[in-house]
């Protein structure tokens, strides 16, 4: 377990053969002659009150495929550091633990080409002394306030049509983490997309016109519109790819 200001993290690792059935590409690596470490990161987001009561506020999962010795969990490092607000040392420690577990499992299973590892992560927003529990929930890290996972990696496709150039633009949007109430107020009064005021832990993005929004709100907006929601100036010129309507099949 580790913690930053008002946040705590725990993780465990285990092998899980169900991954083999869930991810079709894994089947293609059998008999390939090289070792593959496949990690599925399962995150549970919680709020912990001063008395110790815990409330689950969301969950997410993402995966990463690593060829042995080519690098330890690059996708996970970015997600943990940029979106879970985990400090760099702690991020590195978690990813190294996962990779070390995979190496140990490889030794114990020499005949396996794929080592499937589940990394269970708890991201806990902890109520501070004198802090109203409503404020704790307001600053809680939870999936609906995070950027989509596909922006952390080139290997995960978005669940809806996004052109590669738009995806690249969204990935490069500037991001500022709010670390104090005063800093948040200086960045924006309130997000004009969701109407929430900035709070500690929020990530703020300025568009080209310098209007500020929650980063996750800006991403969701710009997938469907190329204009700033405040001043309607153009933020990008990328059009979503059109989806061809299915060709009707004549009745037999």
GROMACS .gro file of C-alpha atoms in nm:
model
  252
    1UNK     CA    1   0.000   0.000   0.000
    2UNK     CA    2   0.120   0.348  -0.080
    3UNK     CA    3  -0.038   0.689  -0.075
    4UNK     CA    4  -0.023   1.045  -0.191
    5UNK     CA    5  -0.224   1.327  -0.034
    6UNK     CA    6  -0.564   1.178   0.037
    7UNK     CA    7  -0.519   0.873  -0.187
    8UNK     CA    8  -0.406   0.516  -0.123
    9UNK     CA    9  -0.322   0.226  -0.354
   10UNK     CA   10  -0.297  -0.151  -0.315
   11UNK     CA   11  -0.227  -0.424  -0.568
   12UNK     CA   12  -0.197  -0.801  -0.597
   13UNK     CA   13  -0.093  -1.031  -0.884
   14UNK     CA   14  -0.211  -1.377  -0.983
   15UNK     CA   15  -0.226  -1.602  -1.287
   16UNK     CA   16  -0.564  -1.644  -1.455
   17UNK     CA   17  -0.617  -1.884  -1.745
   18UNK     CA   18  -0.956  -1.727  -1.823
   19UNK     CA   19  -0.763  -1.450  -1.997
   20UNK     CA   20  -0.664  -1.703  -2.264
   21UNK     CA   21  -1.026  -1.752  -2.365
   22UNK     CA   22  -1.125  -1.386  -2.340
   23UNK     CA   23  -0.854  -1.241  -2.563
   24UNK     CA   24  -0.846  -1.407  -2.906
   25UNK     CA   25  -0.499  -1.270  -3.007
   26UNK     CA   26  -0.345  -1.470  -2.727
   27UNK     CA   27  -0.437  -1.791  -2.903
   28UNK     CA   28  -0.225  -1.682  -3.201
   29UNK     CA   29   0.092  -1.672  -2.990
   30UNK     CA   30   0.084  -2.042  -2.902
   31UNK     CA   31   0.378  -2.221  -3.057
   32UNK     CA   32   0.531  -1.894  -3.176
   33UNK     CA   33   0.865  -1.968  -3.011
   34UNK     CA   34   0.881  -1.657  -2.794
   35UNK     CA   35   0.747  -1.581  -2.449
   36UNK     CA   36   0.462  -1.336  -2.404
   37UNK     CA   37   0.359  -1.180  -2.076
   38UNK     CA   38  -0.005  -1.073  -2.092
   39UNK     CA   39  -0.136  -0.848  -1.816
   40UNK     CA   40  -0.497  -0.764  -1.744
   41UNK     CA   41  -0.523  -0.474  -1.502
   42UNK     CA   42  -0.848  -0.473  -1.306
   43UNK     CA   43  -0.901  -0.155  -1.107
   44UNK     CA   44  -1.156  -0.096  -0.834
   45UNK     CA   45  -1.215   0.266  -0.730
   46UNK     CA   46  -1.328   0.330  -0.371
   47UNK     CA   47  -1.391   0.601  -0.114
   48UNK     CA   48  -1.278   0.530   0.243
   49UNK     CA   49  -1.435   0.722   0.531
   50UNK     CA   50  -1.249   0.814   0.851
   51UNK     CA   51  -1.425   0.531   1.037
   52UNK     CA   52  -1.296   0.282   0.781
   53UNK     CA   53  -1.617   0.230   0.583
   54UNK     CA   54  -1.547   0.175   0.212
   55UNK     CA   55  -1.774   0.249  -0.082
   56UNK     CA   56  -1.702   0.126  -0.435
   57UNK     CA   57  -1.754   0.409  -0.687
   58UNK     CA   58  -1.654   0.231  -1.007
   59UNK     CA   59  -1.420  -0.009  -1.184
   60UNK     CA   60  -1.236  -0.054  -1.512
   61UNK     CA   61  -1.005  -0.300  -1.681
   62UNK     CA   62  -0.741  -0.269  -1.950
   63UNK     CA   63  -0.476  -0.502  -2.084
   64UNK     CA   64  -0.121  -0.498  -2.208
   65UNK     CA   65   0.084  -0.751  -2.402
   66UNK     CA   66   0.461  -0.757  -2.343
   67UNK     CA   67   0.723  -0.969  -2.512
   68UNK     CA   68   0.966  -1.090  -2.247
   69UNK     CA   69   1.241  -0.839  -2.164
   70UNK     CA   70   1.114  -0.575  -2.409
   71UNK     CA   71   0.983  -0.340  -2.141
   72UNK     CA   72   0.765  -0.347  -1.835
   73UNK     CA   73   0.405  -0.231  -1.876
   74UNK     CA   74   0.440   0.099  -2.061
   75UNK     CA   75   0.063   0.140  -2.097
   76UNK     CA   76   0.002   0.074  -1.729
   77UNK     CA   77   0.272   0.320  -1.624
   78UNK     CA   78   0.101   0.599  -1.819
   79UNK     CA   79  -0.247   0.512  -1.690
   80UNK     CA   80  -0.135   0.489  -1.327
   81UNK     CA   81   0.072   0.807  -1.331
   82UNK     CA   82  -0.135   1.032  -1.558
   83UNK     CA   83  -0.487   0.928  -1.454
   84UNK     CA   84  -0.473   0.752  -1.116
   85UNK     CA   85  -0.247   1.025  -0.971
   86UNK     CA   86   0.001   0.764  -0.851
   87UNK     CA   87   0.353   0.897  -0.791
   88UNK     CA   88   0.623   0.782  -1.032
   89UNK     CA   89   0.810   0.568  -0.777
   90UNK     CA   90   0.490   0.389  -0.683
   91UNK     CA   91   0.392   0.343  -1.046
   92UNK     CA   92   0.731   0.189  -1.121
   93UNK     CA   93   0.708  -0.037  -0.817
   94UNK     CA   94   0.366  -0.174  -0.916
   95UNK     CA   95   0.473  -0.244  -1.275
   96UNK     CA   96   0.798  -0.406  -1.163
   97UNK     CA   97   0.606  -0.626  -0.919
   98UNK     CA   98   0.377  -0.737  -1.203
   99UNK     CA   99   0.672  -0.811  -1.432
  100UNK     CA  100   0.861  -0.995  -1.156
  101UNK     CA  101   0.553  -1.206  -1.089
  102UNK     CA  102   0.529  -1.291  -1.460
  103UNK     CA  103   0.897  -1.394  -1.468
  104UNK     CA  104   0.849  -1.614  -1.161
  105UNK     CA  105   0.541  -1.773  -1.319
  106UNK     CA  106   0.738  -1.832  -1.639
  107UNK     CA  107   1.000  -2.029  -1.446
  108UNK     CA  108   0.727  -2.235  -1.280
  109UNK     CA  109   0.556  -2.297  -1.618
  110UNK     CA  110   0.842  -2.352  -1.868
  111UNK     CA  111   0.616  -2.512  -2.133
  112UNK     CA  112   0.384  -2.214  -2.164
  113UNK     CA  113   0.431  -1.955  -2.439
  114UNK     CA  114   0.188  -1.710  -2.277
  115UNK     CA  115   0.192  -1.614  -1.911
  116UNK     CA  116  -0.150  -1.458  -1.830
  117UNK     CA  117  -0.134  -1.234  -1.522
  118UNK     CA  118  -0.416  -1.044  -1.355
  119UNK     CA  119  -0.312  -0.736  -1.160
  120UNK     CA  120  -0.583  -0.632  -0.914
  121UNK     CA  121  -0.553  -0.263  -0.821
  122UNK     CA  122  -0.739  -0.069  -0.554
  123UNK     CA  123  -0.750   0.308  -0.594
  124UNK     CA  124  -0.885   0.454  -0.272
  125UNK     CA  125  -0.978   0.818  -0.209
  126UNK     CA  126  -0.934   0.861   0.167
  127UNK     CA  127  -1.136   1.106   0.374
  128UNK     CA  128  -0.906   1.349   0.554
  129UNK     CA  129  -0.949   1.478   0.910
  130UNK     CA  130  -1.216   1.748   0.913
  131UNK     CA  131  -1.311   1.689   0.550
  132UNK     CA  132  -1.684   1.652   0.479
  133UNK     CA  133  -1.753   1.313   0.321
  134UNK     CA  134  -1.933   1.492   0.037
  135UNK     CA  135  -1.604   1.666  -0.049
  136UNK     CA  136  -1.424   1.330  -0.043
  137UNK     CA  137  -1.670   1.185  -0.293
  138UNK     CA  138  -1.641   1.500  -0.504
  139UNK     CA  139  -1.263   1.457  -0.547
  140UNK     CA  140  -1.277   1.077  -0.573
  141UNK     CA  141  -1.088   0.916  -0.860
  142UNK     CA  142  -1.346   0.721  -1.059
  143UNK     CA  143  -1.370   0.593  -1.418
  144UNK     CA  144  -1.628   0.840  -1.548
  145UNK     CA  145  -1.387   1.125  -1.466
  146UNK     CA  146  -1.086   0.972  -1.640
  147UNK     CA  147  -0.970   0.997  -1.999
  148UNK     CA  148  -1.064   0.694  -2.209
  149UNK     CA  149  -0.806   0.415  -2.181
  150UNK     CA  150  -0.743   0.419  -2.558
  151UNK     CA  151  -0.565   0.755  -2.521
  152UNK     CA  152  -0.297   0.590  -2.307
  153UNK     CA  153  -0.191   0.348  -2.579
  154UNK     CA  154  -0.187   0.288  -2.953
  155UNK     CA  155  -0.282  -0.075  -2.896
  156UNK     CA  156  -0.635  -0.023  -2.763
  157UNK     CA  157  -0.905   0.087  -3.004
  158UNK     CA  158  -1.184   0.327  -2.900
  159UNK     CA  159  -1.534   0.178  -2.864
  160UNK     CA  160  -1.671   0.431  -3.115
  161UNK     CA  161  -1.544   0.564  -3.451
  162UNK     CA  162  -1.252   0.808  -3.407
  163UNK     CA  163  -1.020   0.901  -3.692
  164UNK     CA  164  -0.648   0.840  -3.624
  165UNK     CA  165  -0.572   1.213  -3.658
  166UNK     CA  166  -0.844   1.308  -3.411
  167UNK     CA  167  -0.722   1.040  -3.172
  168UNK     CA  168  -0.372   1.185  -3.193
  169UNK     CA  169  -0.509   1.536  -3.130
  170UNK     CA  170  -0.700   1.419  -2.822
  171UNK     CA  171  -0.393   1.241  -2.690
  172UNK     CA  172  -0.186   1.562  -2.713
  173UNK     CA  173  -0.433   1.793  -2.540
  174UNK     CA  174  -0.260   1.980  -2.254
  175UNK     CA  175  -0.345   1.858  -1.903
  176UNK     CA  176  -0.302   2.025  -1.565
  177UNK     CA  177  -0.363   1.838  -1.239
  178UNK     CA  178  -0.541   2.047  -0.972
  179UNK     CA  179  -0.348   2.019  -0.645
  180UNK     CA  180  -0.519   2.296  -0.445
  181UNK     CA  181  -0.855   2.473  -0.432
  182UNK     CA  182  -0.689   2.803  -0.519
  183UNK     CA  183  -0.519   2.654  -0.825
  184UNK     CA  184  -0.850   2.509  -0.945
  185UNK     CA  185  -1.029   2.842  -0.913
  186UNK     CA  186  -0.752   3.015  -1.104
  187UNK     CA  187  -0.787   2.765  -1.391
  188UNK     CA  188  -1.165   2.789  -1.432
  189UNK     CA  189  -1.480   2.885  -1.243
  190UNK     CA  190  -1.674   2.580  -1.357
  191UNK     CA  191  -1.662   2.336  -1.645
  192UNK     CA  192  -1.923   2.450  -1.897
  193UNK     CA  193  -1.971   2.094  -2.020
  194UNK     CA  194  -2.061   1.924  -1.689
  195UNK     CA  195  -2.119   2.238  -1.472
  196UNK     CA  196  -1.893   2.103  -1.194
  197UNK     CA  197  -1.648   2.337  -1.024
  198UNK     CA  198  -1.284   2.224  -1.017
  199UNK     CA  199  -1.171   2.030  -0.712
  200UNK     CA  200  -0.847   1.873  -0.591
  201UNK     CA  201  -0.750   1.583  -0.816
  202UNK     CA  202  -0.929   1.712  -1.125
  203UNK     CA  203  -0.741   1.732  -1.455
  204UNK     CA  204  -0.802   2.049  -1.655
  205UNK     CA  205  -0.750   2.099  -2.028
  206UNK     CA  206  -0.722   2.432  -2.210
  207UNK     CA  207  -0.836   2.431  -2.572
  208UNK     CA  208  -0.666   2.644  -2.836
  209UNK     CA  209  -0.900   2.933  -2.755
  210UNK     CA  210  -0.782   2.904  -2.390
  211UNK     CA  211  -1.122   2.807  -2.252
  212UNK     CA  212  -1.077   2.544  -1.980
  213UNK     CA  213  -1.273   2.225  -1.912
  214UNK     CA  214  -1.228   1.899  -1.729
  215UNK     CA  215  -0.997   1.691  -1.946
  216UNK     CA  216  -1.235   1.395  -1.970
  217UNK     CA  217  -1.524   1.630  -2.055
  218UNK     CA  218  -1.321   1.796  -2.331
  219UNK     CA  219  -1.228   1.460  -2.483
  220UNK     CA  220  -1.588   1.336  -2.488
  221UNK     CA  221  -1.705   1.666  -2.639
  222UNK     CA  222  -1.440   1.683  -2.911
  223UNK     CA  223  -1.514   1.331  -3.032
  224UNK     CA  224  -1.853   1.460  -3.148
  225UNK     CA  225  -1.779   1.827  -3.216
  226UNK     CA  226  -1.482   2.021  -3.350
  227UNK     CA  227  -1.590   2.347  -3.182
  228UNK     CA  228  -1.526   2.487  -2.835
  229UNK     CA  229  -1.851   2.458  -2.633
  230UNK     CA  230  -1.797   2.808  -2.490
  231UNK     CA  231  -1.700   3.031  -2.783
  232UNK     CA  232  -1.759   2.793  -3.078
  233UNK     CA  233  -1.413   2.854  -3.221
  234UNK     CA  234  -1.265   2.562  -3.415
  235UNK     CA  235  -1.052   2.327  -3.208
  236UNK     CA  236  -0.979   2.067  -3.479
  237UNK     CA  237  -1.066   1.991  -3.840
  238UNK     CA  238  -1.090   1.614  -3.816
  239UNK     CA  239  -1.412   1.444  -3.912
  240UNK     CA  240  -1.528   1.120  -3.760
  241UNK     CA  241  -1.508   0.830  -4.007
  242UNK     CA  242  -1.843   0.746  -4.160
  243UNK     CA  243  -1.996   0.409  -4.084
  244UNK     CA  244  -2.144   0.234  -4.384
  245UNK     CA  245  -2.498   0.117  -4.331
  246UNK     CA  246  -2.535  -0.261  -4.357
  247UNK     CA  247  -2.660  -0.384  -4.692
  248UNK     CA  248  -3.011  -0.529  -4.647
  249UNK     CA  249  -3.034  -0.898  -4.717
  250UNK     CA  250  -3.330  -0.989  -4.943
  251UNK     CA  251  -3.567  -1.246  -4.799
  252UNK     CA  252  -3.509  -1.602  -4.911
   0.00000   0.00000   0.00000
